[in-house]
């Protein structure tokens, strides 16, 4: 069965520091992976997606993620944190056993705090 | 641009009421989903639909039902609302084509008193 694990429910960084949010997945088939961001009292917004075209994926707001098959990881990074990056971040993998239903399996989420 | 619209941002209802949450998407997506989100529990799938009039239970369907009479609209129904259904409800849709992400609405924060 597929699963997603986000290491660290809370991450705190200083403004201008590197952001690293960790995501590990388990899948018996090549996965499709996604990162979403959720600002307070809003829905989830797609940051980026991996669909096997390239291992380094660039997303919106200078975020990027690298797919590492050997480590079954898809960590999210940003070189320099802004105050506006404070939000909750979700990693997700396509449920490959569900046909074309589009189901996703979500991690538990990581809350990013950015300190001035 | 992709648009998923949930009918209410905030809703307050009373215990025992029948509650309807509406979701409309304008992208001609085949798949639609209802989640609830609670602190510490992440997103939990309630129901999803992969076609008109088709529905499947997610992980926590108890106390809920759904309706999809038209492709663009997916309704979540709380048959008899209870206080433990106070939560944030999120609707999403996606294309049946592979590798496509889900697109989310802004959510409905529902309080059952």
Short mmCIF file of C-alpha atoms in Angstrom, two decimals:
data_model
loop_
_atom_site.label_atom_id
_atom_site.label_comp_id
_atom_site.label_asym_id
_atom_site.label_seq_id
_atom_site.Cartn_x
_atom_site.Cartn_y
_atom_site.Cartn_z
CA UNK A 1 0.00 0.00 0.00
CA UNK A 2 1.17 3.50 -0.72
CA UNK A 3 1.85 5.98 2.03
CA UNK A 4 3.36 9.39 2.63
CA UNK A 5 5.32 10.48 5.67
CA UNK A 6 6.20 14.08 6.41
CA UNK A 7 8.97 14.32 8.95
CA UNK A 8 8.31 17.07 11.45
CA UNK A 9 4.85 18.46 12.08
CA UNK A 10 6.35 21.89 12.80
CA UNK A 11 9.38 23.55 11.26
CA UNK A 12 10.65 26.97 12.28
CA UNK A 13 13.15 29.03 10.28
CA UNK A 14 14.37 32.59 10.30
CA UNK A 15 13.49 34.95 7.50
CA UNK A 16 16.09 34.55 4.76
CA UNK A 17 17.12 31.06 5.85
CA UNK A 18 16.83 27.86 3.83
CA UNK A 19 13.52 26.07 4.01
CA UNK A 20 13.60 22.25 3.99
CA UNK A 21 10.40 20.25 4.41
CA UNK A 22 10.80 16.50 4.29
CA UNK A 23 8.57 13.98 2.57
CA UNK A 24 9.10 10.25 2.14
CA UNK A 25 6.77 7.98 0.26
CA UNK A 26 6.25 4.30 -0.28
CA UNK A 27 5.03 3.03 -3.61
CA UNK A 28 5.44 -0.18 -5.57
CA UNK A 29 5.12 1.68 -8.87
CA UNK A 30 6.64 4.94 -10.12
CA UNK A 31 4.78 7.59 -8.16
CA UNK A 32 3.23 10.88 -9.08
CA UNK A 33 4.04 13.30 -6.28
CA UNK A 34 2.69 16.69 -5.31
CA UNK A 35 3.32 19.46 -2.82
CA UNK A 36 0.50 21.71 -1.71
CA UNK A 37 0.45 24.81 0.49
CA UNK A 38 -2.44 25.92 2.68
CA UNK A 39 -2.59 29.45 4.03
CA UNK A 40 -4.82 30.11 7.06
CA UNK A 41 -8.52 29.66 6.38
CA UNK A 42 -7.96 28.77 2.76
CA UNK A 43 -7.98 25.64 0.62
CA UNK A 44 -4.91 23.84 -0.68
CA UNK A 45 -2.93 25.37 -3.51
CA UNK A 46 -0.65 23.33 -5.74
CA UNK A 47 3.02 24.27 -5.36
CA UNK A 48 4.54 21.73 -7.72
CA UNK A 49 4.21 18.23 -9.09
CA UNK A 50 6.52 15.40 -10.11
CA UNK A 51 5.36 13.26 -13.01
CA UNK A 52 8.64 11.60 -14.05
CA UNK A 53 9.74 14.18 -16.62
CA UNK A 54 12.58 15.56 -14.47
CA UNK A 55 13.83 14.74 -10.99
CA UNK A 56 14.21 18.39 -9.97
CA UNK A 57 10.87 20.13 -10.10
CA UNK A 58 10.42 23.87 -9.84
CA UNK A 59 7.21 25.34 -8.51
CA UNK A 60 5.68 28.65 -7.63
CA UNK A 61 7.21 31.18 -5.22
CA UNK A 62 10.77 29.80 -5.75
CA UNK A 63 9.98 26.44 -4.20
CA UNK A 64 11.48 23.32 -5.68
CA UNK A 65 11.57 19.63 -4.87
CA UNK A 66 13.88 16.82 -5.86
CA UNK A 67 12.66 13.29 -6.51
CA UNK A 68 15.17 10.73 -5.21
CA UNK A 69 14.09 7.23 -6.03
CA UNK A 70 16.89 5.58 -4.03
CA UNK A 71 15.80 7.43 -0.91
CA UNK A 72 12.05 7.38 -1.72
CA UNK A 73 12.03 11.06 -0.92
CA UNK A 74 10.54 14.22 -2.38
CA UNK A 75 11.77 17.00 -0.09
CA UNK A 76 10.62 20.58 -0.61
CA UNK A 77 13.14 23.42 -0.46
CA UNK A 78 13.34 27.16 -0.85
CA UNK A 79 16.66 29.04 -0.69
CA UNK A 80 15.39 32.02 1.32
CA UNK A 81 12.29 32.06 3.48
CA UNK A 82 9.86 34.98 3.44
CA UNK A 83 7.38 35.84 6.15
CA UNK A 84 4.63 35.14 3.63
CA UNK A 85 5.75 31.48 3.40
CA UNK A 86 4.31 30.77 6.84
CA UNK A 87 1.64 28.15 6.13
CA UNK A 88 0.91 24.45 6.26
CA UNK A 89 2.48 22.25 3.61
CA UNK A 90 1.21 18.89 2.42
CA UNK A 91 2.99 16.23 0.42
CA UNK A 92 0.79 13.83 -1.57
CA UNK A 93 1.17 10.79 -3.82
CA UNK A 94 -1.26 9.50 -6.42
CA UNK A 95 -3.09 6.40 -5.32
CA UNK A 96 -2.04 4.14 -8.18
CA UNK A 97 -4.42 1.41 -7.15
CA UNK A 98 -7.48 3.54 -7.73
CA UNK A 99 -7.43 3.63 -11.52
CA UNK A 100 -8.34 7.01 -12.94
CA UNK A 101 -10.26 8.20 -9.91
CA UNK A 102 -7.54 10.71 -9.12
CA UNK A 103 -7.32 9.82 -5.46
CA UNK A 104 -4.36 11.22 -3.59
CA UNK A 105 -2.76 10.02 -0.40
CA UNK A 106 -1.75 12.97 1.76
CA UNK A 107 0.88 13.31 4.44
CA UNK A 108 -0.08 14.72 7.79
CA UNK A 109 1.21 18.16 6.95
CA UNK A 110 4.05 20.37 8.18
CA UNK A 111 3.45 23.82 9.62
CA UNK A 112 6.16 26.24 8.62
CA UNK A 113 6.83 29.16 10.95
CA UNK A 114 9.02 32.01 9.72
CA UNK A 115 10.59 34.19 12.38
CA UNK A 116 11.64 37.78 11.65
CA UNK B 1 -8.05 29.35 -14.77
CA UNK B 2 -9.14 26.49 -12.56
CA UNK B 3 -12.01 27.29 -10.21
CA UNK B 4 -13.60 25.22 -7.48
CA UNK B 5 -16.28 27.10 -5.58
CA UNK B 6 -17.73 26.08 -2.25
CA UNK B 7 -21.05 27.70 -1.47
CA UNK B 8 -20.22 28.93 2.03
CA UNK B 9 -16.99 29.90 3.79
CA UNK B 10 -18.55 29.73 7.24
CA UNK B 11 -21.68 27.89 8.34
CA UNK B 12 -23.31 27.42 11.74
CA UNK B 13 -25.96 24.75 12.20
CA UNK B 14 -27.68 22.99 15.07
CA UNK B 15 -27.47 19.39 16.19
CA UNK B 16 -29.89 17.18 14.29
CA UNK B 17 -30.24 19.48 11.29
CA UNK B 18 -29.75 18.21 7.76
CA UNK B 19 -26.86 20.15 6.29
CA UNK B 20 -25.94 20.58 2.65
CA UNK B 21 -22.48 21.66 1.49
CA UNK B 22 -22.25 22.50 -2.17
CA UNK B 23 -19.25 22.45 -4.48
CA UNK B 24 -19.07 23.52 -8.12
CA UNK B 25 -16.16 23.26 -10.53
CA UNK B 26 -15.86 24.90 -13.91
CA UNK B 27 -13.13 22.70 -15.42
CA UNK B 28 -15.24 19.83 -16.74
CA UNK B 29 -13.43 17.48 -14.36
CA UNK B 30 -14.64 13.92 -14.00
CA UNK B 31 -13.39 13.41 -10.45
CA UNK B 32 -14.62 15.25 -7.37
CA UNK B 33 -13.79 14.79 -3.70
CA UNK B 34 -14.92 15.82 -0.24
CA UNK B 35 -12.45 15.95 2.65
CA UNK B 36 -12.60 17.05 6.22
CA UNK B 37 -9.62 18.61 7.91
CA UNK B 38 -9.06 18.58 11.65
CA UNK B 39 -6.01 19.71 13.65
CA UNK B 40 -3.50 16.90 13.99
CA UNK B 41 -5.44 14.57 11.68
CA UNK B 42 -4.59 16.07 8.30
CA UNK B 43 -7.00 15.60 5.40
CA UNK B 44 -9.39 12.69 5.53
CA UNK B 45 -11.38 11.61 2.49
CA UNK B 46 -15.12 11.36 3.09
CA UNK B 47 -16.48 10.50 -0.37
CA UNK B 48 -15.43 10.86 -3.94
CA UNK B 49 -17.09 10.65 -7.31
CA UNK B 50 -15.52 9.70 -10.64
CA UNK B 51 -18.57 10.35 -12.81
CA UNK B 52 -22.10 11.70 -12.69
CA UNK B 53 -24.25 9.65 -10.30
CA UNK B 54 -21.22 7.58 -9.33
CA UNK B 55 -19.81 7.73 -5.82
CA UNK B 56 -17.47 5.79 -3.61
CA UNK B 57 -16.84 5.87 0.10
CA UNK B 58 -13.61 7.29 1.34
CA UNK B 59 -12.01 6.70 4.70
CA UNK B 60 -14.67 8.27 6.94
CA UNK B 61 -18.10 8.13 5.24
CA UNK B 62 -20.17 7.50 8.38
CA UNK B 63 -22.74 10.21 8.98
CA UNK B 64 -22.36 11.63 5.48
CA UNK B 65 -23.85 11.11 2.06
CA UNK B 66 -23.19 12.74 -1.31
CA UNK B 67 -24.99 13.60 -4.49
CA UNK B 68 -23.68 14.19 -7.99
CA UNK B 69 -26.51 14.81 -10.39
CA UNK B 70 -24.48 17.04 -12.71
CA UNK B 71 -20.85 16.80 -13.68
CA UNK B 72 -19.92 20.19 -12.27
CA UNK B 73 -21.64 19.87 -8.88
CA UNK B 74 -20.87 17.62 -5.93
CA UNK B 75 -22.88 17.96 -2.75
CA UNK B 76 -22.02 16.70 0.71
CA UNK B 77 -24.94 15.98 3.01
CA UNK B 78 -24.86 15.62 6.77
CA UNK B 79 -28.02 13.63 7.38
CA UNK B 80 -28.34 14.58 11.05
CA UNK B 81 -25.60 16.92 12.12
CA UNK B 82 -23.70 16.18 15.30
CA UNK B 83 -21.15 18.24 17.21
CA UNK B 84 -18.33 15.89 16.22
CA UNK B 85 -18.88 16.96 12.62
CA UNK B 86 -17.67 20.46 13.42
CA UNK B 87 -14.72 20.79 11.06
CA UNK B 88 -13.22 22.37 7.98
CA UNK B 89 -14.63 20.77 4.82
CA UNK B 90 -12.69 20.90 1.58
CA UNK B 91 -13.90 20.06 -1.90
CA UNK B 92 -11.54 19.19 -4.75
CA UNK B 93 -11.73 18.12 -8.37
CA UNK B 94 -9.35 16.57 -10.88
CA UNK B 95 -9.18 15.42 -14.45
CA UNK B 96 -9.32 11.72 -15.26
CA UNK B 97 -6.12 12.10 -17.28
CA UNK B 98 -3.12 10.65 -15.51
CA UNK B 99 -0.70 12.68 -13.45
CA UNK B 100 -3.14 15.47 -12.80
CA UNK B 101 -3.34 17.19 -9.43
CA UNK B 102 -6.45 17.92 -7.47
CA UNK B 103 -7.71 21.50 -7.39
CA UNK B 104 -9.24 22.68 -4.14
CA UNK B 105 -11.93 25.13 -3.11
CA UNK B 106 -11.42 27.58 -0.26
CA UNK B 107 -13.16 25.36 2.26
CA UNK B 108 -16.25 25.61 4.45
CA UNK B 109 -15.75 25.99 8.16
CA UNK B 110 -18.77 24.27 9.67
CA UNK B 111 -19.78 24.61 13.29
CA UNK B 112 -22.47 22.37 14.77
CA UNK B 113 -23.91 23.72 18.00
#
